[in-house]
Amino acid sequence: MAAARGSVFASGFPPGIPRHSYPAPRARRLALISSTQRLFAVSTAEQLPSAPTSVPGPTPTTEGELGQNRRHWKDREPNGSAAASPFMEDEGSEVEGKKRLEDFFDLAKDLIRSAGGLPRWFSPLECASRINNSPLLLYLPGIDGTGAGLASQHKKLGKIFDVWCLHIPVMDRTPFTDLVKLIEKTVKSESHNSPNRPIYLVGESLGACLALAVAARNPDLDLILILSNPATSFNASQVQSLIPLLEIMPDQVQLTLPYLLSLMRGDPLNTLRATSEKALPPQEMVAELSKDLLNMPSFISVLADILPKGTFLWKLQMLKSASAYTNSRLHAVKAQTLLLISERDQLLPSQAEASRLYRALPGCEIRRYEENGHFLFLEDGNGIDLVTTIKGATFYRRGKSRDYISDYLPPTHSEFIKLYESNKWFSDMTAPVMLSTLEDGTIVRGLAGIPSEGPVLLVGYHMLLGLEIISLMAQFLIERNIHVRGIAHPMLFPKYKEDGSTLSPFFYDAFRIMGAVPVSGTNLFKLLSRKSHVLLYPGGVREALHRKGEEYKLFWPEQAEFVRMAARFGAKIVPFGTVGEDDIGQVVLDYEDLMKIPYYRDQIMRNTEGNVKLRTTATGEVANQDMHLPGIMPKIPGRFYYLFGKPIDTEGRKQELKDREKSHELYLEVKSEVERCIAYLQDKREGDPYRSIFSRLVYQTVNGSSSDIPTFEL
C-alpha cells in the first residue's frame, strides 16, 4: 500500500493543544491537533473544470482511421492536461487496482497502534487536493470504530470533499450519547465557520445511527446524510443473540472473527468475477486469488486487535442503545438522506429497514445493491464507489441549494468506460453511422465538422424513446473528446418511489453522471456562458413518445425558444437529424390507444401529475406532455444514422436576433435543416449494403469483430 498520511483532530481539545505523532510505519504520519482549528498538512486547492473542454483542430478522417480510433480509444491517456481531457481525474483504488480490504487493514493497523486516548478525527493526506469551496465530509465508522472504512476511496473523495474520519480507540468506552455530542460539537463549529456550505455525514451501521441522531438534534443545520445499512434495525436482527454467547465464551476463543471477516470480504463469486474481468493470464489470475487467501491470517490478527472480546461486547451493547435512541428521534430528522442498502446483508435486516426509513424520513432516496453484503465499502469484487454514487444521485453540492451546472462533476475515465461497456450491446446492435458537415458544406464520415470550441448548441430530432442519445454521447467522447451536456426532461430527476412507479434509480443515475441537466432557461444560460457543447431537443417528450405513423415528424413549438439565447453568447448552432428507430421497433399501442384502457389511463395521469409541468402556455401537439410508455413490437435490428449539418454561427448577431422576426427566421432555418438531414439519411440508407444486422455480422466475421463497418457512399 502506498504511503498514506493524515491529520488527526482530537474532539473537544482546546485550540492550543500541542501536536503529537502516531508511529510512522511506511511514512504514514497522523498528527493530533484541535478540532476547532482548520489545519491541514496540505491545503492546495484544485479547481475541476466546470465546463469540460475538447481537443482542438479536428480534421476529416478516413473510415480506416475511424475504426482504429474506436478500437483504441480506451488506451488513450485519460488524465492529460485539463485542455485535453473532458474527464474528472481518476484517483485511488479505481486506478491503482488495490484491494479494498487490504487498504482497510493497513490503515486500521496503523491507527490502533496509537492505543488509548479519546475519540478523534483524522484527515488523510490523500484528501489534500480539493476543489474550491469543497464541503466537509465526516465519516462515522461502523462497529470496528477505526475510521478506516473508506481507506481505498480517500484520494477520490479528497478531490471533492474535505474529509475527516472519526477514530474511536479500541479501549475507549464513550457512550453513544456522548459520541453524538462529540460529533454535534464538530458539526456546529464547522457550520459556524462555513455557514453557506453543507456538511456530509457518511455513516455505516453504528455510524448511520450517529448521523441520524445528530441530524435529529440539529434540524436547522444544512446536513446531508449518506447511510450504509443503518443499525436502526438492530433490535430486529439476529446479532443480538451473540451477546449472551460472547459473555460466556473464553477470551482465547474468537469464533466470531472469521465469520466477520468473511462478511467483510463479501461474496467470493463477486471477487472471482472481478478478477476474471481483468483478463489476466491464468498464472497471474491464480496468483492474485491466492494472495487473498494468504492474507486471511494476517487480517484475522488485525481484526482481533480491533475487536477484542471486551470491545466487541461493548459495541454490540452500544448498537442496542443506539438503535433505541435514534428510532425515538427519527421524526425530527429533516436532512437530505441517501440510503445505501445491501440486499444480502447477513448482519441486519436492511431491506425491510430501508422501506421503513424511506417512509419516516421526508428527504430520503434509496440505492439498493442486490449482490452486496453488509460491508458495502470494503467488498473487493462488487463494492460501491462512493463518489460515483453521490454523483449519480445528484447529492453533491457546495452551497445551500444544488446548482446543476457549477456543482456538476464530470465522469472519470473509468466511470465512462463502465457506462459505455454496459450499453455497448446497443451500439453493436445498431452500428451507428455518424456524419458531419464541414464549413465548405462537404459531408464527411465522423464528427470532424463539429466545432471544437464552445459554446455549441446541438439541435435535433428526438427519436422514439430518445434511444439515439446512447450512441451520440459516447461517440462525441470517443472520437472528439467532447463532453456533451444534455438538456433533459425533469422525469430524469425523479424522487425514487418504492411503489414501483419509477424505474430503477440506477437507470437515471447514468444520465446524471453523464451531465444531463433539467430543462430550464437558467440552465441553458449557464451552460452556454461556460462555452459548453449542449444537446437540445425542441420536440421534447412529444417527439420522443410519438404516435403511430409519426416517425421523423418534428413537433417543435411556435416560439423561437433557443435562438436569442444562442446569439447572446455567440454560440454555433448545429442542426442534426437521426433515423433508424423504425428499423428496430414499431409502435403498436400509442398514446391514443392507451388512453382508451382505464388501467393505463390512470397510470398515465399519475405519472404526468408526478412530474414538473413544462410548456404550460404552449398550444398544439407540443403542449401534450403526458408521460407514458408506448407498446413497441421489436424488429430485426437495422442501423442508426446521424447527420450533423453545417454549423450556423450567431457570433455578432446578438442585436440582429433581438428582433422577433429575424430570430424566428433563423429558428425556421434550423428546423428546415433538421428536416433536410432526416430526409438525406432516409434516402441514403437505402443504398447501405450493411443496413441489415445480418450483413454486418457477416462483414465482422470476415474482417474481425472490432472492424469498422462501411456504409453508403457519400
XYZ file of C-alpha atoms in Angstrom:
714
model
C 0.000 0.000 0.000
C 1.250 3.455 -0.887
C 2.135 5.720 1.990
C -0.938 7.342 3.445
C -0.726 10.263 5.788
C -3.187 12.492 7.569
C -4.105 14.952 10.256
C -5.965 13.884 13.389
C -8.310 16.165 15.326
C -8.892 15.292 18.982
C -12.503 16.172 19.666
C -13.127 18.580 22.460
C -9.475 19.524 22.944
C -8.627 23.219 23.376
C -7.297 25.123 20.336
C -3.786 25.397 21.743
C -3.138 21.680 22.134
C 0.396 20.748 21.064
C 0.935 18.387 18.149
C 1.676 14.733 18.766
C 2.517 11.990 16.319
C 1.497 8.401 15.848
C 4.171 5.886 14.921
C 5.002 6.315 11.251
C 5.426 2.935 9.558
C 5.809 3.236 5.778
C 5.971 7.029 6.149
C 2.357 7.280 7.343
C 2.019 10.369 9.582
C -1.060 11.190 11.653
C -0.726 14.447 13.592
C -3.012 15.179 16.535
C -4.490 18.706 16.564
C -7.609 20.505 17.728
C -10.964 20.063 16.049
C -11.634 23.764 16.367
C -8.762 24.604 14.024
C -8.921 24.092 10.280
C -5.352 22.861 9.832
C -4.230 20.552 7.070
C -0.899 19.080 6.167
C -1.566 20.186 2.585
C -4.050 22.871 1.550
C -3.565 23.145 -2.192
C -6.913 23.775 -3.879
C -7.551 22.323 -7.283
C -10.446 23.565 -9.377
C -12.052 20.903 -11.528
C -13.096 22.135 -14.955
C -16.684 23.359 -14.665
C -17.203 23.075 -18.400
C -15.316 20.178 -19.970
C -13.127 21.213 -22.846
C -12.275 19.444 -26.057
C -9.408 18.699 -28.361
C -8.972 21.498 -30.934
C -8.176 21.187 -34.593
C -10.409 18.411 -35.996
C -9.547 17.010 -39.392
C -11.619 14.682 -41.547
C -10.684 11.044 -41.056
C -10.872 8.036 -43.291
C -13.031 5.067 -42.373
C -9.888 3.089 -41.512
C -8.723 5.823 -39.152
C -12.180 5.991 -37.575
C -12.154 2.265 -36.960
C -8.709 2.411 -35.412
C -9.777 5.339 -33.229
C -12.810 3.464 -31.938
C -10.814 0.306 -31.230
C -8.090 2.042 -29.235
C -9.835 4.980 -27.581
C -9.749 3.289 -24.162
C -5.950 3.112 -24.381
C -5.597 6.889 -24.598
C -4.173 8.647 -21.565
C -7.313 9.957 -19.812
C -5.595 12.270 -17.377
C -3.675 14.626 -19.583
C -3.907 18.376 -19.365
C -7.225 19.946 -18.457
C -7.430 21.310 -22.005
C -7.203 17.800 -23.489
C -9.498 15.735 -21.294
C -13.199 16.149 -20.551
C -12.920 13.655 -17.685
C -12.508 14.174 -13.983
C -9.184 12.712 -12.881
C -9.216 9.072 -11.793
C -7.978 8.502 -8.266
C -7.463 5.812 -5.659
C -8.023 2.093 -5.991
C -10.081 2.679 -9.116
C -6.802 3.370 -10.924
C -4.246 1.505 -8.867
C -6.200 -1.768 -8.707
C -5.699 -2.120 -4.966
C -7.671 -4.395 -2.723
C -10.138 -2.559 -0.506
C -9.868 -4.950 2.403
C -6.081 -4.754 2.288
C -6.226 -0.939 2.328
C -8.625 -1.039 5.258
C -6.461 -3.321 7.399
C -3.255 -1.440 6.532
C -4.710 1.853 7.734
C -6.563 0.299 10.695
C -3.352 -1.365 11.877
C -1.567 1.997 11.991
C -4.480 3.694 13.732
C -4.877 1.162 16.549
C -1.132 1.305 17.305
C -1.838 4.697 18.859
C -3.655 2.810 21.669
C -5.683 4.820 24.106
C -6.936 8.373 24.149
C -10.264 9.883 23.274
C -12.285 9.526 20.071
C -10.790 11.886 17.488
C -10.882 12.987 13.868
C -8.184 12.313 11.318
C -7.937 13.781 7.841
C -5.931 11.619 5.409
C -3.349 13.476 3.385
C -4.621 11.698 0.276
C -7.592 14.057 0.669
C -5.484 17.220 0.486
C -6.030 18.350 -3.126
C -9.598 19.623 -3.211
C -11.733 21.755 -5.500
C -12.617 25.256 -4.356
C -15.237 25.555 -1.614
C -15.390 21.804 -1.148
C -17.859 20.751 1.560
C -16.852 18.914 4.717
C -17.464 15.157 4.836
C -17.430 13.464 8.238
C -17.056 9.698 8.066
C -18.627 7.879 11.022
C -17.412 4.269 11.283
C -19.345 1.113 11.943
C -18.738 -1.390 14.679
C -14.969 -1.519 14.013
C -14.603 2.120 15.125
C -11.288 2.592 13.305
C -12.491 5.179 10.793
C -10.597 3.335 8.035
C -13.676 2.093 6.151
C -13.137 4.454 3.223
C -9.355 3.960 3.008
C -9.406 2.850 -0.622
C -11.554 5.838 -1.614
C -9.734 8.632 0.205
C -7.998 10.012 -2.886
C -11.137 10.231 -4.966
C -13.222 11.626 -2.107
C -10.459 14.109 -1.372
C -10.838 15.657 -4.821
C -14.292 16.965 -3.969
C -14.560 16.894 -0.155
C -12.681 17.990 2.930
C -12.651 14.511 4.536
C -12.487 13.884 8.293
C -12.811 10.373 9.695
C -13.817 9.568 13.261
C -11.470 7.174 15.069
C -12.706 5.505 18.263
C -9.758 3.863 20.083
C -10.098 0.159 20.802
C -10.301 0.516 24.584
C -12.481 3.634 24.547
C -15.836 3.254 26.278
C -17.500 6.542 25.391
C -21.306 6.035 25.494
C -23.376 6.523 22.350
C -24.938 9.777 23.558
C -21.514 11.250 24.284
C -20.333 10.298 20.800
C -23.380 12.093 19.424
C -22.481 15.215 21.392
C -18.860 14.994 20.245
C -19.915 14.886 16.571
C -22.535 17.550 17.174
C -19.894 19.892 18.577
C -17.767 19.488 15.448
C -20.765 19.921 13.158
C -21.871 23.123 14.873
C -18.362 24.538 14.867
C -17.793 23.822 11.181
C -21.257 25.037 10.249
C -20.487 28.310 12.013
C -17.162 28.601 10.152
C -18.761 27.874 6.750
C -22.460 28.736 7.053
C -23.168 28.533 3.317
C -21.802 25.057 2.767
C -23.443 21.728 3.674
C -21.829 19.130 5.919
C -21.943 15.500 4.814
C -22.308 12.748 7.410
C -21.376 9.354 5.936
C -22.163 6.555 8.363
C -22.018 2.753 8.329
C -24.347 0.751 10.619
C -23.475 2.283 14.019
C -22.159 5.391 12.263
C -25.500 5.731 10.460
C -27.238 5.867 13.862
C -24.799 8.566 14.966
C -25.538 10.575 11.820
C -29.310 10.296 12.248
C -29.097 11.232 15.924
C -27.016 14.345 15.153
C -29.435 15.329 12.376
C -32.433 14.864 14.695
C -30.866 17.126 17.321
C -29.973 19.778 14.728
C -32.827 20.018 12.213
C -31.893 23.593 11.237
C -28.344 22.749 10.163
C -27.617 22.028 6.497
C -26.702 18.344 6.729
C -26.604 15.672 4.038
C -26.726 12.081 5.305
C -25.322 9.124 3.364
C -26.113 5.989 5.330
C -24.932 2.465 4.610
C -27.101 -0.286 6.156
C -28.184 1.691 9.249
C -28.202 -0.195 12.544
C -31.596 1.273 13.431
C -32.869 -2.266 12.782
C -30.578 -3.857 15.379
C -33.459 -4.867 17.641
C -34.885 -6.949 14.787
C -31.582 -8.611 13.901
C -30.210 -11.991 14.937
C -26.936 -10.386 16.003
C -28.444 -9.774 19.437
C -28.234 -13.490 20.099
C -24.428 -13.186 20.024
C -24.344 -11.122 23.207
C -25.068 -13.887 25.789
C -22.846 -16.288 23.810
C -19.900 -13.865 23.870
C -20.349 -13.218 27.564
C -19.694 -16.872 28.442
C -17.094 -17.550 25.758
C -13.432 -17.694 26.939
C -11.268 -14.776 25.799
C -8.974 -17.161 23.926
C -11.795 -18.388 21.673
C -12.660 -15.972 18.865
C -15.251 -17.821 16.810
C -16.928 -14.632 15.607
C -13.867 -13.102 13.913
C -13.595 -15.500 10.935
C -17.306 -15.006 10.320
C -16.963 -11.222 10.434
C -14.011 -11.364 8.063
C -15.978 -13.479 5.604
C -18.727 -10.855 5.651
C -16.201 -8.078 5.085
C -14.868 -9.881 2.011
C -18.337 -10.206 0.521
C -19.446 -12.911 -1.895
C -16.343 -14.817 -3.145
C -18.031 -15.184 -6.534
C -18.023 -11.392 -6.930
C -14.289 -11.338 -6.240
C -13.723 -14.149 -8.732
C -15.845 -12.357 -11.339
C -13.992 -9.068 -10.840
C -10.627 -10.822 -11.183
C -11.666 -12.685 -14.326
C -12.835 -9.416 -15.924
C -9.238 -8.165 -15.817
C -8.432 -10.768 -18.498
C -5.189 -11.757 -16.764
C -3.166 -14.761 -17.896
C -4.186 -17.889 -15.929
C -0.991 -17.915 -13.865
C -1.439 -14.270 -12.783
C -5.117 -14.834 -12.004
C -4.292 -17.777 -9.750
C -1.578 -15.715 -8.040
C -3.974 -12.857 -7.370
C -6.667 -15.118 -5.953
C -4.082 -16.975 -3.860
C -2.865 -13.676 -2.415
C -6.319 -13.080 -0.942
C -6.232 -16.440 0.838
C -2.687 -15.906 2.097
C -3.669 -12.550 3.583
C -6.506 -14.011 5.659
C -4.408 -14.984 8.729
C -2.876 -11.506 8.973
C -6.324 -9.932 8.579
C -7.690 -12.120 11.379
C -4.824 -10.979 13.607
C -5.545 -7.291 12.989
C -9.290 -7.854 13.406
C -8.605 -9.461 16.777
C -6.738 -6.316 17.806
C -9.563 -4.091 16.533
C -12.340 -6.079 18.216
C -11.117 -7.961 21.295
C -13.880 -9.659 23.231
C -14.497 -6.788 25.658
C -14.653 -4.196 22.881
C -16.893 -6.366 20.718
C -19.356 -6.820 23.584
C -19.286 -3.096 24.303
C -20.011 -2.276 20.640
C -22.931 -4.732 20.495
C -24.426 -3.195 23.640
C -23.903 0.237 22.099
C -25.741 -0.840 18.945
C -28.717 -1.704 21.120
C -28.812 1.700 22.797
C -28.004 3.485 19.515
C -30.946 1.863 17.780
C -33.385 2.776 20.555
C -32.086 6.360 20.870
C -32.163 7.020 17.125
C -35.553 5.444 16.419
C -37.186 7.585 19.106
C -35.990 10.721 17.280
C -36.468 9.857 13.606
C -39.441 12.196 13.375
C -37.132 15.171 13.958
C -34.752 14.377 11.064
C -35.133 16.909 8.247
C -31.807 16.346 6.467
C -31.479 15.211 2.866
C -30.731 11.481 3.134
C -29.344 8.819 0.802
C -29.710 5.206 1.953
C -27.251 2.636 0.569
C -28.818 -0.751 1.181
C -27.372 -4.248 0.750
C -29.922 -6.876 -0.168
C -27.635 -9.670 1.097
C -26.922 -8.140 4.480
C -26.449 -11.071 6.888
C -25.988 -8.911 9.986
C -29.030 -6.630 9.816
C -32.464 -6.828 8.136
C -31.520 -3.865 5.952
C -34.015 -4.481 3.139
C -37.057 -4.090 5.364
C -35.411 -1.287 7.341
C -34.832 0.724 4.168
C -38.553 0.766 3.418
C -39.346 1.860 6.967
C -36.776 4.659 6.931
C -37.929 5.765 3.477
C -41.406 6.345 4.880
C -40.106 8.024 8.051
C -37.579 10.436 6.502
C -39.040 13.176 4.266
C -35.942 13.849 2.126
C -34.918 10.229 1.600
C -33.563 8.474 -1.501
C -32.570 4.789 -1.749
C -29.993 2.852 -3.722
C -30.307 -0.917 -3.351
C -27.443 -3.307 -4.143
C -28.641 -6.796 -4.950
C -25.308 -8.632 -4.767
C -23.666 -6.950 -1.779
C -23.361 -7.849 1.867
C -23.218 -5.664 4.963
C -19.802 -4.064 4.383
C -20.560 -2.103 1.223
C -17.364 -0.036 1.226
C -14.999 -2.980 1.798
C -16.069 -5.593 -0.724
C -13.452 -6.036 -3.425
C -15.452 -7.752 -6.128
C -18.549 -5.582 -6.120
C -18.047 -2.794 -3.604
C -19.544 0.573 -4.377
C -17.699 3.722 -5.400
C -18.999 6.414 -3.060
C -18.132 9.370 -5.310
C -19.849 7.767 -8.308
C -22.904 7.050 -6.165
C -23.074 10.636 -4.909
C -22.736 11.995 -8.442
C -25.398 9.676 -9.830
C -27.870 10.539 -7.090
C -27.139 14.279 -7.628
C -26.279 14.601 -3.937
C -23.219 16.768 -4.465
C -23.500 20.461 -3.797
C -21.273 23.177 -2.388
C -23.935 25.717 -1.460
C -27.350 25.980 0.152
C -29.002 24.513 -2.934
C -27.750 22.363 -5.779
C -26.594 24.117 -8.931
C -26.732 21.591 -11.786
C -24.004 23.477 -13.626
C -21.429 24.692 -11.102
C -21.845 21.655 -8.817
C -21.598 19.139 -11.638
C -18.625 16.776 -11.541
C -17.646 15.236 -14.898
C -17.336 11.450 -15.073
C -13.926 9.934 -14.604
C -12.488 7.954 -17.484
C -13.216 4.734 -15.564
C -16.822 5.744 -14.882
C -17.362 6.440 -18.566
C -15.834 3.094 -19.556
C -18.218 1.278 -17.186
C -21.239 3.108 -18.570
C -20.071 2.599 -22.143
C -19.471 -1.116 -21.643
C -22.887 -1.559 -20.038
C -24.533 -0.115 -23.184
C -22.087 -1.469 -25.755
C -24.559 -4.156 -26.791
C -26.874 -1.422 -28.076
C -24.154 0.258 -30.136
C -23.112 -3.139 -31.501
C -26.709 -3.877 -32.426
C -27.391 -0.541 -34.161
C -23.860 0.079 -35.615
C -24.314 3.880 -35.655
C -23.120 5.870 -38.660
C -22.012 9.399 -37.701
C -21.790 12.043 -40.435
C -20.994 15.732 -40.087
C -20.717 18.749 -42.370
C -17.578 20.824 -42.805
C -17.535 24.615 -43.192
C -17.437 24.271 -47.008
C -20.570 22.109 -46.951
C -18.785 18.786 -47.508
C -20.368 15.845 -45.687
C -17.791 13.537 -44.115
C -17.952 10.404 -42.041
C -17.144 11.120 -38.411
C -17.528 14.243 -36.296
C -14.827 16.455 -37.817
C -17.489 19.039 -38.720
C -18.384 19.675 -35.078
C -16.731 22.887 -33.750
C -14.102 22.135 -31.121
C -14.615 25.304 -29.122
C -17.900 26.112 -27.434
C -20.430 27.344 -26.945
C -22.088 24.927 -29.351
C -25.805 24.127 -29.401
C -26.702 20.771 -30.989
C -30.364 20.966 -32.005
C -32.066 17.908 -33.427
C -34.795 15.344 -33.757
C -35.697 13.087 -30.827
C -36.271 9.516 -31.994
C -38.643 7.115 -30.263
C -37.777 6.877 -26.536
C -34.707 9.029 -27.176
C -32.595 5.959 -27.930
C -30.253 7.918 -30.202
C -28.694 9.629 -27.162
C -26.831 6.471 -26.105
C -24.528 6.347 -29.124
C -24.397 10.109 -29.641
C -22.981 10.988 -26.231
C -20.476 8.134 -26.311
C -19.219 8.854 -29.813
C -18.551 12.530 -29.073
C -16.306 11.486 -26.186
C -14.614 8.621 -28.023
C -13.924 10.392 -31.290
C -13.582 14.041 -30.304
C -13.091 14.134 -26.524
C -16.121 16.420 -26.344
C -18.427 16.086 -23.369
C -21.967 16.984 -24.442
C -24.357 18.230 -21.741
C -27.952 17.257 -22.435
C -30.953 19.442 -21.581
C -33.301 16.808 -20.155
C -36.905 16.451 -19.084
C -37.476 16.571 -15.287
C -38.599 12.923 -15.485
C -34.867 12.015 -15.402
C -34.612 13.593 -11.947
C -37.433 11.905 -10.033
C -37.572 11.010 -6.383
C -37.407 7.236 -6.255
C -40.709 5.659 -5.284
C -40.953 2.317 -3.522
C -44.314 1.580 -5.154
C -42.628 0.687 -8.450
C -43.975 3.691 -10.378
C -40.425 4.768 -11.228
C -37.673 2.807 -12.913
C -34.593 1.645 -11.034
C -32.742 4.741 -9.824
C -29.552 3.414 -11.428
C -31.204 3.991 -14.821
C -31.494 7.709 -14.089
C -28.082 7.861 -12.387
C -26.320 7.033 -15.665
C -27.808 10.082 -17.412
C -26.970 12.345 -14.498
C -23.376 11.133 -14.292
C -23.040 11.953 -17.985
C -24.187 15.513 -17.374
C -27.921 15.713 -18.048
C -29.496 18.854 -16.556
C -33.196 19.671 -16.043
C -34.607 21.786 -18.833
C -34.802 25.472 -17.926
C -33.743 28.776 -19.421
C -31.411 29.339 -16.467
C -29.540 26.078 -17.017
C -29.193 26.705 -20.755
C -27.895 30.214 -20.000
C -25.272 28.867 -17.580
C -24.098 26.122 -19.927
C -23.669 28.456 -22.881
C -21.928 31.029 -20.699
C -19.384 28.307 -19.822
C -18.782 27.515 -23.502
C -20.227 24.014 -23.237
C -21.453 21.741 -26.005
C -25.188 21.485 -25.291
C -27.714 18.985 -26.650
C -31.258 20.305 -27.108
C -34.411 18.670 -28.439
C -37.131 21.289 -29.078
C -39.665 18.497 -29.715
C -39.068 17.051 -26.251
C -41.398 14.405 -24.859
C -43.995 14.773 -27.611
C -41.401 13.859 -30.230
C -39.789 11.025 -28.255
C -43.203 9.484 -27.475
C -44.728 9.942 -30.893
C -47.802 8.140 -32.138
C -48.184 5.506 -34.852
C -47.270 6.836 -38.275
C -45.446 9.892 -36.896
C -41.869 8.666 -37.460
C -39.472 11.536 -38.211
C -42.096 14.231 -37.810
C -40.977 17.299 -35.865
C -43.156 18.662 -33.044
C -41.484 21.964 -32.327
C -43.129 24.898 -30.557
C -44.067 28.022 -32.486
C -41.777 30.241 -30.400
C -38.067 30.518 -31.206
C -37.075 29.280 -27.755
C -33.320 28.922 -28.110
C -32.197 31.293 -30.898
C -31.785 34.500 -28.925
C -30.113 32.651 -26.066
C -27.580 31.210 -28.523
C -26.995 34.640 -30.070
C -26.402 36.192 -26.669
C -23.259 34.065 -26.297
C -22.317 33.831 -29.963
C -22.966 30.084 -29.960
C -22.722 27.938 -33.058
C -25.983 26.094 -33.728
C -25.530 22.635 -35.246
C -28.794 21.188 -36.616
C -28.858 17.400 -36.861
C -31.128 14.596 -37.897
C -31.254 10.939 -36.849
C -33.033 7.970 -38.379
C -33.204 4.290 -37.568
C -35.614 3.691 -34.719
C -38.227 2.458 -37.209
C -35.710 -0.272 -38.028
C -35.626 -1.677 -34.504
C -39.219 -1.288 -33.281
C -42.749 -0.474 -34.344
C -45.334 1.318 -32.201
C -48.389 -0.933 -31.841
C -50.017 0.773 -28.814
C -49.636 4.545 -28.789
C -50.949 7.275 -26.508
C -54.394 7.296 -28.115
C -54.743 3.530 -27.673
C -53.527 3.526 -24.076
C -55.883 6.318 -23.035
C -58.810 4.097 -24.033
C -57.754 1.459 -21.462
C -58.749 2.523 -17.895
C -55.732 0.942 -16.178
C -53.207 2.638 -18.462
C -55.148 5.902 -18.482
C -54.944 6.105 -14.698
C -51.248 5.216 -14.784
C -50.532 7.931 -17.382
C -52.350 10.516 -15.293
C -50.425 9.542 -12.144
C -47.084 9.653 -13.939
C -47.884 13.004 -15.526
C -49.039 14.583 -12.267
C -45.864 13.413 -10.545
C -43.614 15.331 -12.949
C -42.820 19.002 -13.315
C -45.156 20.596 -15.867
C -43.436 22.017 -18.945
C -44.731 24.291 -21.696
C -47.894 25.064 -19.769
C -48.564 28.092 -22.007
C -47.880 26.282 -25.277
C -50.618 25.243 -27.679
C -50.930 22.434 -30.166
C -49.421 18.968 -30.058
C -46.158 20.069 -28.421
C -48.166 21.041 -25.326
C -49.112 17.385 -24.755
C -46.582 16.331 -22.122
C -48.429 13.264 -20.828
C -45.919 10.655 -19.650
C -46.473 7.160 -20.998
C -44.605 4.179 -22.387
C -45.940 3.116 -25.800
C -46.293 -0.528 -26.709
C -43.480 -1.408 -29.113
C -43.011 -4.548 -31.209
C -39.307 -5.296 -31.729
C -37.972 -5.778 -35.250
C -34.825 -7.410 -36.583
C -32.338 -4.619 -35.736
C -31.449 -2.211 -38.513
C -28.971 0.644 -38.223
C -28.841 4.157 -36.734
C -27.712 7.115 -38.843
C -26.781 10.627 -37.705
C -26.102 13.696 -39.843
C -24.880 16.915 -38.249
C -25.463 19.860 -40.547
C -23.228 22.832 -41.251
C -22.783 24.938 -38.092
C -24.748 28.191 -38.058
C -22.688 30.938 -36.411
C -24.557 33.512 -34.294
C -21.394 35.436 -33.339
C -22.017 39.170 -33.808
C -25.751 38.709 -34.442
C -26.951 39.462 -30.921
C -28.596 42.786 -31.802
C -29.975 41.485 -35.104
C -31.599 38.470 -33.466
C -33.262 40.545 -30.759
C -35.802 41.262 -33.472
C -38.542 38.630 -33.176
C -38.956 38.234 -36.925
C -35.242 37.758 -37.512
C -34.924 35.236 -34.679
C -37.964 33.378 -35.983
C -36.424 33.222 -39.451
C -33.291 31.631 -38.024
C -35.436 29.270 -35.958
C -37.250 28.095 -39.097
C -33.894 27.765 -40.874
C -32.644 25.437 -38.131
C -35.866 23.428 -38.210
C -35.714 23.140 -42.005
C -32.088 21.981 -41.807
C -33.026 19.254 -39.298
C -35.750 18.045 -41.671
C -33.250 18.120 -44.566
C -30.800 15.986 -42.562
C -33.530 13.447 -41.819
C -34.594 13.300 -45.472
C -30.963 12.895 -46.600
C -30.429 9.960 -44.241
C -33.722 8.288 -45.155
C -32.728 8.419 -48.813
C -29.076 7.419 -48.461
C -29.645 4.490 -46.086
C -31.461 2.676 -48.886
C -28.055 2.274 -50.515
C -26.285 0.994 -47.412
C -25.268 -2.639 -48.041
C -24.834 -3.076 -44.279
C -28.150 -1.702 -43.090
C -29.205 -5.214 -42.028
C -27.690 -6.735 -38.926
C -27.099 -9.971 -40.838
C -24.865 -8.328 -43.434
C -22.970 -6.585 -40.642
C -22.418 -9.873 -38.812
C -21.043 -11.440 -41.985
C -18.712 -8.466 -42.524
C -17.353 -8.648 -38.968
C -16.971 -12.423 -39.174
C -14.698 -11.948 -42.172
C -12.899 -8.783 -41.037
C -12.904 -9.101 -37.262
C -15.453 -8.169 -34.615
C -13.781 -4.813 -33.902
C -13.608 -3.740 -37.538
C -15.380 -0.544 -38.543
C -18.383 -1.358 -40.761
C -18.654 0.622 -44.033
C -21.823 2.394 -45.103
C -23.275 4.109 -48.205
C -21.158 6.271 -50.493
C -21.165 9.954 -49.545
